[in-house]
Coordinates of C-alpha atoms and ligand atoms in Angstrom, one line a residue:
M1 CA 88.8 104.4 79.8
C2 CA 90.5 106.3 82.6
G3 CA 93.8 105.4 84.3
I4 CA 94.2 105.3 88.1
V5 CA 97.5 105.0 90.1
G6 CA 98.4 105.2 93.8
A7 CA 101.5 104.8 96.0
V8 CA 102.1 104.5 99.7
G9 CA 105.4 104.6 101.6
L10 CA 107.4 106.2 98.9
E11 CA 109.6 109.2 99.5
D12 CA 108.5 112.0 97.2
C13 CA 105.9 109.9 95.6
S14 CA 104.5 112.6 93.2
E15 CA 107.1 112.1 90.5
T16 CA 106.5 108.3 90.7
L17 CA 102.8 108.9 90.3
L18 CA 103.4 111.1 87.3
D19 CA 105.6 108.4 85.7
S20 CA 102.9 105.8 86.2
L21 CA 100.3 108.1 84.8
K22 CA 102.4 108.6 81.6
R23 CA 102.2 104.8 81.1
L24 CA 98.4 105.0 81.4
E25 CA 97.8 108.1 79.3
Y26 CA 96.7 105.9 76.4
R27 CA 93.6 105.0 78.5
G28 CA 92.3 108.6 78.4
Y29 CA 93.7 112.1 78.2
D30 CA 91.0 114.7 78.7
S31 CA 92.4 115.8 82.1
S32 CA 94.7 114.5 84.9
G33 CA 95.6 115.1 88.5
V34 CA 97.7 114.0 91.4
V35 CA 97.1 114.3 95.1
T36 CA 99.6 113.6 98.0
Q37 CA 99.3 113.5 101.7
D38 CA 101.7 116.1 103.2
G39 CA 101.5 115.7 106.9
D40 CA 98.0 116.5 108.0
S41 CA 96.7 117.8 104.7
F42 CA 96.2 116.8 101.1
Q43 CA 97.9 118.7 98.4
M44 CA 96.4 118.4 94.9
R45 CA 97.3 119.5 91.4
R46 CA 94.9 119.0 88.4
A47 CA 95.0 120.1 84.8
V48 CA 92.9 119.9 81.7
G49 CA 94.4 118.4 78.5
K50 CA 97.4 116.1 78.0
L51 CA 99.5 114.9 80.9
K52 CA 102.3 117.4 80.0
N53 CA 100.0 120.2 81.3
L54 CA 99.9 118.5 84.7
S55 CA 103.6 117.7 84.7
Q56 CA 104.3 121.4 84.1
L57 CA 102.0 122.4 86.9
M58 CA 103.7 120.0 89.3
H59 CA 107.1 121.2 88.4
E60 CA 106.0 124.8 88.9
S61 CA 104.4 123.9 92.1
P62 CA 105.8 120.6 93.5
L63 CA 103.9 118.2 95.8
N64 CA 105.4 116.6 98.9
G65 CA 104.4 113.4 100.6
R66 CA 105.0 109.7 100.9
S67 CA 101.6 108.6 99.7
G68 CA 99.2 109.8 97.0
L69 CA 96.9 109.1 94.1
G70 CA 96.9 110.0 90.4
H71 CA 94.4 109.9 87.6
T72 CA 94.2 110.4 83.8
R73 CA 90.6 110.9 82.6
W74 CA 88.4 110.1 79.6
A75 CA 85.2 112.1 80.3
T76 CA 82.0 110.1 80.8
H77 CA 79.9 112.1 83.3
G78 CA 80.7 115.8 83.4
G79 CA 82.5 117.8 80.8
V80 CA 86.2 118.3 80.4
S81 CA 87.2 120.8 83.1
E82 CA 89.5 121.2 86.0
R83 CA 86.8 120.8 88.6
N84 CA 85.7 117.5 87.0
A85 CA 89.2 116.2 86.9
H86 CA 90.2 113.5 89.4
P87 CA 91.3 113.2 92.2
H88 CA 88.2 114.3 94.0
I89 CA 88.3 115.4 97.6
A90 CA 85.6 115.5 100.3
G91 CA 85.7 117.4 103.5
D92 CA 89.4 117.9 103.1
K93 CA 89.7 114.5 104.6
V94 CA 89.0 111.9 101.8
V95 CA 90.5 111.8 98.3
I96 CA 89.6 109.3 95.6
V97 CA 90.4 108.3 92.0
H98 CA 88.0 106.2 90.0
N99 CA 87.7 104.5 86.6
G100 CA 84.2 103.3 85.6
I101 CA 80.7 104.5 86.0
I102 CA 78.6 104.6 89.2
E103 CA 75.2 103.9 87.7
N104 CA 73.2 105.0 90.8
H105 CA 75.3 108.2 91.4
S106 CA 72.3 110.6 91.1
V107 CA 70.4 108.9 93.9
L108 CA 73.4 108.7 96.2
R109 CA 74.3 112.3 95.5
A110 CA 70.8 113.5 96.4
E111 CA 71.0 111.6 99.7
L112 CA 74.4 112.9 100.5
E113 CA 73.4 116.5 99.7
A114 CA 70.4 116.1 101.9
E115 CA 72.9 115.1 104.7
G116 CA 74.8 118.3 104.1
H117 CA 77.6 117.2 101.7
K118 CA 78.7 119.8 99.3
F119 CA 79.8 118.7 95.8
A120 CA 82.3 120.5 93.7
S121 CA 82.0 118.6 90.4
E122 CA 79.5 117.2 88.0
T123 CA 81.0 113.8 88.0
D124 CA 79.6 110.4 89.2
S125 CA 82.9 109.6 90.8
E126 CA 82.8 112.4 93.4
V127 CA 80.0 110.5 95.1
L128 CA 82.6 107.9 96.2
A129 CA 84.6 110.6 98.1
H130 CA 81.6 111.6 100.1
L131 CA 80.5 108.1 100.7
F132 CA 83.9 107.3 102.2
L133 CA 83.8 110.5 104.2
A134 CA 80.4 109.6 105.7
A135 CA 81.6 106.1 106.5
F136 CA 84.8 107.3 108.2
N137 CA 82.8 110.0 110.1
E138 CA 80.8 107.2 111.6
G139 CA 84.1 105.8 113.0
L140 CA 84.3 102.8 110.6
S141 CA 87.7 101.2 110.0
P142 CA 89.2 101.4 106.5
R143 CA 88.0 97.9 105.8
D144 CA 84.5 98.5 107.1
A145 CA 84.3 101.8 105.3
G146 CA 85.2 100.0 102.1
V147 CA 82.5 97.3 102.7
R148 CA 79.9 100.0 103.4
V149 CA 80.7 101.9 100.2
L150 CA 80.8 98.8 98.0
S151 CA 77.4 97.8 99.4
M152 CA 75.9 101.2 98.3
I153 CA 77.2 101.6 94.8
E154 CA 76.1 100.0 91.5
G155 CA 78.1 100.0 88.3
T156 CA 81.7 99.5 87.4
F157 CA 84.7 100.8 89.2
A158 CA 88.3 100.6 89.8
L159 CA 88.9 102.9 92.7
A160 CA 91.5 104.0 95.3
A161 CA 90.7 106.2 98.3
M162 CA 92.8 107.7 101.1
H163 CA 91.7 109.3 104.4
I164 CA 93.9 112.0 106.1
D165 CA 93.7 110.2 109.5
H166 CA 95.1 107.0 108.0
P167 CA 98.4 108.0 106.5
D168 CA 100.3 105.6 104.2
M169 CA 97.1 103.6 103.5
M170 CA 94.9 103.1 100.4
I171 CA 91.5 101.5 100.1
V172 CA 91.2 99.9 96.7
A173 CA 88.4 98.0 95.0
R174 CA 87.3 96.9 91.6
N175 CA 84.3 95.7 89.7
A176 CA 84.6 95.1 85.9
S177 CA 87.2 97.8 85.5
P178 CA 90.8 96.5 85.7
L179 CA 93.0 97.0 88.8
A180 CA 96.4 95.7 89.8
I181 CA 98.1 96.1 93.1
G182 CA 101.9 96.3 93.2
I183 CA 104.0 95.1 96.1
G184 CA 107.2 97.0 96.6
D185 CA 110.0 96.7 99.2
G186 CA 108.4 98.8 102.0
S187 CA 105.9 100.4 99.6
G188 CA 102.7 99.6 98.0
F189 CA 101.1 100.6 94.6
V190 CA 97.9 100.4 92.6
G191 CA 97.4 100.9 88.9
S192 CA 94.8 100.3 86.2
D193 CA 97.2 97.7 84.7
A194 CA 100.6 96.2 85.4
V195 CA 102.2 98.4 82.7
A196 CA 101.7 101.4 85.1
L197 CA 103.6 99.6 87.8
A198 CA 106.3 97.8 85.8
H199 CA 108.9 100.5 86.6
L200 CA 108.2 100.0 90.3
T201 CA 107.6 96.3 90.8
R202 CA 106.9 93.1 89.0
N203 CA 105.1 91.5 92.0
V204 CA 101.4 92.1 91.2
I205 CA 98.1 91.1 92.6
Y206 CA 95.2 91.3 90.1
L207 CA 92.0 91.9 92.1
K208 CA 88.8 90.0 91.1
D209 CA 85.4 91.7 90.7
N210 CA 84.1 93.0 94.0
D211 CA 87.4 92.5 95.8
L212 CA 88.4 95.1 98.3
A213 CA 92.0 95.6 99.5
I214 CA 93.8 97.7 102.1
V215 CA 97.3 98.6 100.8
R216 CA 100.0 99.7 103.2
P217 CA 103.8 99.9 102.8
D218 CA 104.2 96.7 104.8
G219 CA 101.7 94.6 102.9
V220 CA 98.2 94.1 101.3
E221 CA 95.0 92.7 102.9
V222 CA 92.4 91.5 100.4
F223 CA 88.7 91.0 101.3
D224 CA 85.6 90.0 99.5
I225 CA 82.6 92.3 99.3
E226 CA 81.4 91.3 102.8
G227 CA 84.8 92.0 104.3
T228 CA 85.9 88.4 104.7
P229 CA 89.6 88.0 104.1
V230 CA 90.4 86.2 100.8
N231 CA 93.7 85.1 99.3
R232 CA 94.8 86.4 95.9
E233 CA 97.9 85.1 94.1
V234 CA 100.9 87.4 93.7
V235 CA 102.1 87.0 90.1
I236 CA 105.4 88.1 88.6
V237 CA 104.6 90.1 85.5
A238 CA 106.9 90.0 82.4
A239 CA 109.7 92.6 82.4
S240 CA 108.8 93.4 78.8
Q241 CA 105.4 94.7 79.9
G242 CA 107.3 97.7 81.3
M243 CA 109.3 98.4 78.2
V244 CA 107.1 100.9 76.4
D245 CA 108.8 103.6 74.5
K246 CA 108.8 104.8 70.9
G247 CA 112.1 103.2 70.0
G248 CA 113.1 106.1 67.8
Y249 CA 109.9 106.3 65.9
R250 CA 107.7 109.4 65.7
H251 CA 104.8 107.7 67.2
F252 CA 103.9 104.5 69.0
M253 CA 101.6 103.7 66.1
E254 CA 104.5 104.0 63.6
K255 CA 106.6 101.7 65.8
E256 CA 103.8 99.2 66.2
I257 CA 103.2 99.1 62.4
H258 CA 106.8 98.2 62.1
E259 CA 106.6 95.6 64.9
Q260 CA 104.1 93.5 62.9
P261 CA 106.6 91.0 61.5
D262 CA 107.6 90.1 65.1
A263 CA 104.1 90.3 66.4
I264 CA 102.9 87.8 63.8
A265 CA 106.0 85.6 64.3
H266 CA 105.6 85.5 68.1
T267 CA 101.8 84.8 67.8
L268 CA 102.5 82.0 65.3
A269 CA 105.0 80.6 67.7
A270 CA 102.3 80.4 70.4
M271 CA 100.2 78.4 67.9
T272 CA 102.9 75.9 67.0
D273 CA 103.7 72.8 69.0
S274 CA 107.0 71.3 70.0
Q275 CA 107.1 69.3 66.7
G276 CA 106.7 72.5 64.8
L277 CA 103.1 71.7 63.8
L278 CA 100.2 74.1 63.9
A279 CA 98.4 73.7 67.2
T280 CA 96.1 75.9 69.3
P281 CA 96.0 76.0 73.1
I282 CA 92.5 74.3 72.7
P283 CA 92.7 70.5 73.0
R284 CA 92.0 68.8 69.7
D285 CA 89.0 66.9 71.1
E286 CA 87.5 70.2 72.2
L287 CA 88.0 71.6 68.8
A288 CA 86.3 68.6 67.2
A289 CA 83.3 69.2 69.5
I290 CA 82.8 72.8 68.4
D291 CA 79.6 72.9 66.3
G292 CA 78.9 76.6 66.1
I293 CA 80.9 79.8 67.1
V294 CA 79.7 83.2 68.3
M295 CA 82.4 85.8 67.8
L296 CA 82.2 88.7 70.3
A297 CA 84.2 91.9 69.8
A298 CA 84.3 95.6 69.3
G299 CA 85.9 98.0 66.8
T300 CA 88.9 96.6 65.0
S301 CA 88.6 93.3 66.9
H302 CA 85.1 92.9 65.4
Y303 CA 86.6 93.3 61.9
A304 CA 89.1 90.5 62.8
A305 CA 86.2 88.4 63.8
M306 CA 84.4 89.1 60.5
V307 CA 87.5 88.0 58.5
A308 CA 87.7 84.8 60.7
R309 CA 84.2 83.9 59.8
Y310 CA 85.1 83.5 56.1
W311 CA 88.1 81.4 57.1
I312 CA 86.3 79.2 59.6
E313 CA 83.2 78.6 57.4
N314 CA 85.4 78.0 54.3
L315 CA 87.9 75.6 56.0
A316 CA 86.0 74.0 58.9
R317 CA 82.4 74.2 57.7
V318 CA 81.4 75.4 61.1
P319 CA 78.7 78.1 61.3
V320 CA 79.9 81.4 62.7
T321 CA 78.1 84.5 63.8
C322 CA 79.9 87.8 64.4
E323 CA 78.3 89.9 67.0
I324 CA 79.0 93.5 68.0
A325 CA 79.7 92.9 71.7
S326 CA 77.7 96.0 72.9
E327 CA 74.6 94.7 71.0
Y328 CA 74.9 91.1 72.0
R329 CA 75.2 92.0 75.6
Y330 CA 71.6 93.1 75.9
R331 CA 70.0 90.7 73.3
N332 CA 68.3 87.5 74.2
P333 CA 70.2 85.5 71.7
V334 CA 69.3 82.0 70.5
T335 CA 72.4 80.0 71.3
S336 CA 71.3 76.5 70.6
A337 CA 73.1 76.4 67.3
Y338 CA 76.4 77.4 68.9
S339 CA 78.7 75.7 71.4
C340 CA 81.5 78.2 71.7
A341 CA 81.9 81.9 72.1
V342 CA 85.2 83.6 71.1
A343 CA 85.8 87.0 72.7
I344 CA 88.4 88.9 70.8
S345 CA 90.0 91.9 72.6
Q346 CA 93.5 93.4 72.3
S347 CA 93.2 94.9 75.8
G348 CA 91.2 92.1 77.3
E349 CA 89.4 94.8 79.2
S350 CA 86.8 96.2 76.8
L351 CA 83.7 96.1 79.0
D352 CA 81.3 95.5 76.1
T353 CA 83.3 92.4 75.1
L354 CA 83.7 91.2 78.7
M355 CA 80.0 91.5 79.4
A356 CA 79.1 89.9 76.1
M357 CA 81.4 87.0 77.0
R358 CA 79.8 86.6 80.4
H359 CA 76.4 86.7 78.7
A360 CA 77.4 83.9 76.4
G361 CA 79.0 81.9 79.3
E362 CA 75.8 82.2 81.3
A363 CA 73.9 80.8 78.2
G364 CA 76.1 77.7 78.4
L365 CA 78.6 78.4 75.7
R366 CA 82.3 77.5 76.3
T367 CA 84.2 80.8 76.2
V368 CA 87.5 81.4 74.6
G369 CA 89.4 84.7 75.1
L370 CA 91.6 85.8 72.2
V371 CA 93.6 88.6 74.0
N372 CA 96.8 90.4 73.8
V373 CA 97.2 91.2 77.5
A374 CA 98.0 88.3 79.7
G375 CA 96.3 88.6 83.1
S376 CA 93.5 90.8 81.6
T377 CA 90.0 90.3 82.9
I378 CA 88.8 88.5 79.7
A379 CA 91.9 86.2 79.9
R380 CA 91.2 85.4 83.5
E381 CA 87.5 84.8 83.1
A382 CA 87.4 82.9 79.8
D383 CA 87.3 79.1 80.0
L384 CA 90.2 78.9 77.5
V385 CA 92.7 81.5 76.3
M386 CA 94.2 81.9 72.8
P387 CA 96.9 84.5 73.3
T388 CA 98.2 86.9 70.7
R389 CA 101.9 87.9 71.3
A390 CA 102.0 91.3 69.8
G391 CA 103.5 93.0 72.9
P392 CA 102.1 96.1 74.5
E393 CA 100.1 98.2 72.0
I394 CA 100.1 101.8 73.1
G395 CA 98.8 103.6 70.0
V396 CA 95.1 104.0 70.4
A397 CA 94.6 102.8 66.8
S398 CA 95.1 99.1 66.7
T399 CA 97.7 97.8 64.2
K400 CA 100.0 95.0 65.2
A401 CA 97.3 93.6 67.5
F402 CA 94.9 93.3 64.5
T403 CA 97.3 91.4 62.4
A404 CA 98.3 89.2 65.4
Q405 CA 94.6 88.5 65.9
L406 CA 94.3 87.5 62.3
T407 CA 97.4 85.3 62.7
A408 CA 95.9 83.5 65.7
L409 CA 92.5 83.2 63.9
I410 CA 93.8 81.6 60.7
C411 CA 95.7 79.2 62.9
F412 CA 92.6 78.5 64.8
A413 CA 90.5 78.0 61.6
A414 CA 93.0 75.5 60.2
A415 CA 93.4 73.6 63.4
L416 CA 89.6 73.4 63.8
A417 CA 89.1 72.3 60.2
E418 CA 91.6 69.5 60.6
A419 CA 90.2 68.4 64.0
K420 CA 86.7 68.2 62.4
G421 CA 88.1 66.2 59.4
E422 CA 87.2 68.9 56.9
I423 CA 90.9 69.3 55.8
T424 CA 93.7 66.8 55.9
P425 CA 96.7 67.2 58.2
E426 CA 98.7 67.8 55.0
R427 CA 96.4 70.8 54.0
R428 CA 96.7 72.1 57.6
D429 CA 100.5 71.9 57.3
E430 CA 100.4 73.7 53.9
I431 CA 98.4 76.5 55.4
H432 CA 100.9 76.6 58.3
R433 CA 103.7 77.0 55.8
Q434 CA 101.9 79.9 54.1
I435 CA 101.4 81.6 57.4
Q436 CA 105.1 81.3 58.2
K437 CA 105.8 83.5 55.1
L438 CA 103.7 86.3 56.6
P439 CA 106.4 88.1 58.7
S440 CA 108.6 88.4 55.6
L441 CA 105.7 89.5 53.4
V442 CA 104.6 92.1 55.9
G443 CA 108.2 93.2 56.3
K444 CA 108.3 93.9 52.5
S445 CA 105.0 95.8 52.7
L446 CA 106.5 98.1 55.3
G447 CA 108.6 99.5 52.5
L448 CA 105.4 101.2 51.1
F449 CA 105.6 104.3 53.2
D450 CA 107.2 106.4 50.5
E451 CA 104.9 105.1 47.8
I452 CA 101.8 105.8 49.9
R453 CA 102.9 109.3 51.1
P454 CA 101.6 111.1 48.0
V455 CA 98.3 109.2 48.1
A456 CA 98.0 110.2 51.8
H457 CA 98.8 113.8 50.8
E458 CA 95.8 113.9 48.5
L459 CA 93.6 112.3 51.0
T460 CA 94.3 114.9 53.6
S461 CA 92.0 117.4 51.7
A462 CA 89.1 114.9 51.3
R463 CA 85.9 115.5 53.2
S464 CA 84.9 111.9 52.9
A465 CA 86.3 108.6 51.6
L466 CA 84.8 105.1 50.8
Y467 CA 86.5 101.8 51.3
L468 CA 85.4 98.9 49.2
G469 CA 86.1 95.2 49.6
R470 CA 84.4 92.0 48.5
D471 CA 84.1 88.7 50.3
V472 CA 86.8 88.3 52.9
L473 CA 88.2 91.8 52.0
F474 CA 84.9 93.5 53.0
P475 CA 85.9 93.4 56.7
V476 CA 89.3 94.8 55.8
A477 CA 87.6 97.7 54.0
M478 CA 85.6 98.3 57.2
E479 CA 88.9 98.3 59.2
G480 CA 90.6 100.6 56.7
A481 CA 87.8 103.1 57.0
L482 CA 87.9 102.9 60.8
K483 CA 91.7 103.6 60.8
L484 CA 91.2 106.7 58.6
K485 CA 88.4 108.2 60.5
E486 CA 89.7 107.5 64.0
L487 CA 93.1 108.9 63.2
S488 CA 92.5 111.8 60.7
Y489 CA 88.9 112.6 61.6
I490 CA 88.0 112.3 57.9
H491 CA 84.6 110.7 57.5
A492 CA 85.1 107.2 55.9
E493 CA 82.8 104.3 55.4
G494 CA 83.6 100.7 54.4
F495 CA 81.2 98.9 52.1
A496 CA 80.9 95.4 50.5
S497 CA 81.8 96.2 46.9
G498 CA 78.7 94.4 45.6
E499 CA 76.5 96.5 47.9
M500 CA 77.4 99.8 46.3
K501 CA 74.8 99.5 43.5
H502 CA 72.0 99.1 46.1
G503 CA 72.3 102.7 47.3
P504 CA 75.7 103.8 48.5
I505 CA 76.8 104.5 44.8
A506 CA 74.7 107.6 45.1
L507 CA 77.5 109.0 47.2
I508 CA 79.9 108.8 44.3
E509 CA 80.8 112.3 42.9
E510 CA 83.7 113.7 41.0
G511 CA 86.9 113.2 42.8
L512 CA 85.5 111.2 45.7
P513 CA 88.4 109.0 46.9
V514 CA 87.5 105.3 46.9
V515 CA 90.1 103.0 48.5
A516 CA 89.5 99.6 46.8
L517 CA 90.9 96.3 48.1
L518 CA 91.4 93.6 45.5
A519 CA 93.2 90.2 45.7
A520 CA 93.8 87.5 43.1
D521 CA 90.9 85.5 44.4
E522 CA 87.6 84.0 43.1
V523 CA 85.7 87.4 43.2
M524 CA 88.5 89.5 41.7
G525 CA 86.6 90.0 38.4
K526 CA 83.3 90.9 40.2
A527 CA 85.2 93.3 42.5
A528 CA 86.8 95.0 39.5
S529 CA 83.4 95.5 37.9
N530 CA 82.1 97.1 41.0
L531 CA 85.1 99.5 40.9
Q532 CA 84.4 100.3 37.3
E533 CA 80.9 101.4 38.3
A534 CA 82.4 103.9 40.8
S535 CA 85.2 105.1 38.4
A536 CA 82.6 105.7 35.7
R537 CA 80.9 108.2 38.0
G538 CA 84.0 110.2 38.8
A539 CA 85.4 108.4 41.8
R540 CA 89.2 108.6 42.3
I541 CA 90.1 104.9 42.7
I542 CA 93.0 104.1 45.1
L543 CA 93.7 100.5 44.4
V544 CA 95.3 98.4 47.1
T545 CA 96.1 95.0 45.7
E546 CA 98.8 92.4 45.2
E547 CA 101.4 92.5 42.4
R548 CA 99.7 89.8 40.3
A549 CA 96.2 91.4 40.4
A550 CA 97.3 95.1 39.7
G551 CA 96.6 94.8 36.0
T552 CA 92.9 93.9 36.6
V553 CA 92.0 97.5 37.3
D554 CA 93.7 99.6 34.6
F555 CA 91.6 102.6 35.4
A556 CA 92.8 103.2 38.9
D557 CA 94.2 106.6 39.7
S558 CA 96.7 105.3 42.3
V559 CA 97.9 101.7 42.8
I560 CA 99.5 100.4 46.0
K561 CA 100.9 96.9 45.6
V562 CA 101.9 94.3 48.2
P563 CA 103.8 91.1 47.3
D564 CA 101.7 88.2 46.0
V565 CA 100.2 86.2 48.8
D566 CA 98.0 83.1 49.2
P567 CA 94.4 84.3 48.8
L568 CA 93.7 82.9 52.3
L569 CA 96.1 85.4 53.8
A570 CA 95.3 88.4 51.6
P571 CA 93.1 90.1 54.3
L572 CA 96.1 90.2 56.7
L573 CA 98.6 91.5 54.2
L574 CA 96.3 94.1 52.6
S575 CA 95.5 95.6 56.0
V576 CA 99.1 96.8 56.3
P577 CA 98.9 99.5 53.5
M578 CA 95.5 100.5 55.0
Q579 CA 97.3 101.2 58.3
I580 CA 100.1 103.1 56.6
L581 CA 97.7 105.2 54.5
A582 CA 95.7 106.2 57.6
Y583 CA 98.9 106.9 59.6
L584 CA 100.5 109.1 56.9
T585 CA 97.2 111.0 56.3
A586 CA 96.8 111.7 60.0
Y587 CA 100.4 112.7 60.4
E588 CA 100.2 115.1 57.5
K589 CA 96.9 116.5 58.9
G590 CA 98.7 117.0 62.2
T591 CA 96.2 115.1 64.4
D592 CA 97.4 113.4 67.5
V593 CA 98.2 110.0 66.0
D594 CA 98.8 108.1 69.2
Q595 CA 96.0 109.7 71.2
P596 CA 93.3 110.8 68.7
R597 CA 90.6 113.1 70.1
N598 CA 87.7 111.6 72.1
L599 CA 89.2 108.1 72.1
A600 CA 90.9 105.9 74.6
K601 CA 92.8 102.7 74.1
S602 CA 90.7 100.5 76.3
V603 CA 87.0 101.3 76.6
T604 CA 86.1 100.0 80.1
V605 CA 82.6 101.5 80.3
E606 CA 79.5 100.3 78.4
Ligands
LIG701 C1 90.9 100.2 67.0 O1 91.8 101.0 66.2 C2 90.2 101.0 68.0 N1 91.0 101.8 68.8 C3 89.1 100.4 68.7 O2 88.0 100.1 67.8 C4 89.4 99.0 69.4 O3 89.7 98.0 68.4 C5 88.2 98.6 70.2 O4 87.9 99.5 71.2 C6 88.3 97.2 70.8 O5 89.4 97.2 71.7 P1 89.9 95.8 72.3 O6 90.4 95.0 71.1 O7 90.9 96.1 73.3 O8 88.7 95.1 72.9

């Protein structure tokens, strides 16, 4: 939700902090700030809006110093303003940056104000600065001050703090919000993820929940919440994690739409064994023992789960329930019918999904993390990991991660079905052969930009749009609607086609755009009839289908065709024109495609 960075022992660290923040801007971009220690004082610059505003401020008024902190904010407590921007400072002696929510901030703030502390912002985070100030004023060491503060706060946090009397030293800690420590050559770093540090070092320590660390130029000491030293492994992160740039495209999202053939191919490779057969990282005997699956996810990942339910129930005859993670988290679910929980998350850090996975694990379910970020919290906490290999996805709207998730999930469904004896190894291998065609089929579908551009042009003036899909295409309709609304700010809703006549058809009026998904599958005729009902009432039908099914709906106002594809894989292929349509509509509307308003790439608060 927010991005935090820190550096100690680096000549002129302010530019480095700014570079790291640029790699974290996808996490939130309401405001940003940098503070450095320059001799016996802190110098701070903060700005509302995109990072470029802070960058300009820092170039107009440079910061000096070897150590400092930086932050890019997605507002939770306190409006978007300069005074609510991080870093926060207390008593001119302590500065902090924070990602997360301090649940008991009001009580702590009242106690601190009663002791004479003066607050400058409306944020929950500023409480941390004053708690550290109070601890240091009592003469506590950095470690003991950290232990004291962690013992007083409730909620989620990834934090970094500095005290003016301890130059070149950061106190860092995390609980539920991600945090990585970078070990440099005579310098130390901290960042919300390894991407922020990849241009500085590949030697990274991922803190565990309630870990506390003291970072100095000559090394890192890690402690548990009581202050007892603990060992944490130093991992070498992949060099590719640092290679995030637009590669000549207008936006990260455009680039990531075009990266889908590779994302699918690389993910498929991770689900293929050395004999070239389809195989998941889950041992076959464990697959055979699965007798019910709870899918936990949010947003686009939830729609991937909904598609997978059709596949798994169809092929493996295993019951599946798809749960919105934030709802499941606080339910008292009956889990006796399920043995496995699959948490699907591109970032591996969505707190709703992480907490739901923990909830399922505590209920005795075996947990599987289907994530795109190695080393993410969900990846590290799950019993088993099924990775997608889409590479870093920077655009806030998920594209290649979604089709990579579907690739992993269809592989999982086929492997599960074979392990349970519901399909033969030959049928599994046939499905595998069909999946291997996807990179090429998706590559051909990427040629639709010009064909879709006029359709997007018309859509830019719409006040609302409906997306319809039947059976396994219903979740794709939901995903298409999410893409349009989160990118172009046009209200859009996805419905099961057959559900329209039970109420939503009242929304149909002359000229209302209806994006209709259709595949040459068993429900094609029914889906076409549902579209006829909408068309007869004046809807403008934008048909998204495969070549061989296009003639089924001769009353469509626009037709977008992808190459013919095995019905099993239609949901994946048909999602590509959905992405292109949303992208081009948003681009023409002039919204911020990579960083839409009010959003963040990884939602690490509940
Ligand atoms: C997708 O376009 C959205 N940006 C959002 O719904 C996202 O899918 C959701 O927040 C879940 O993120 P995750 O996959 O990283 O958990």
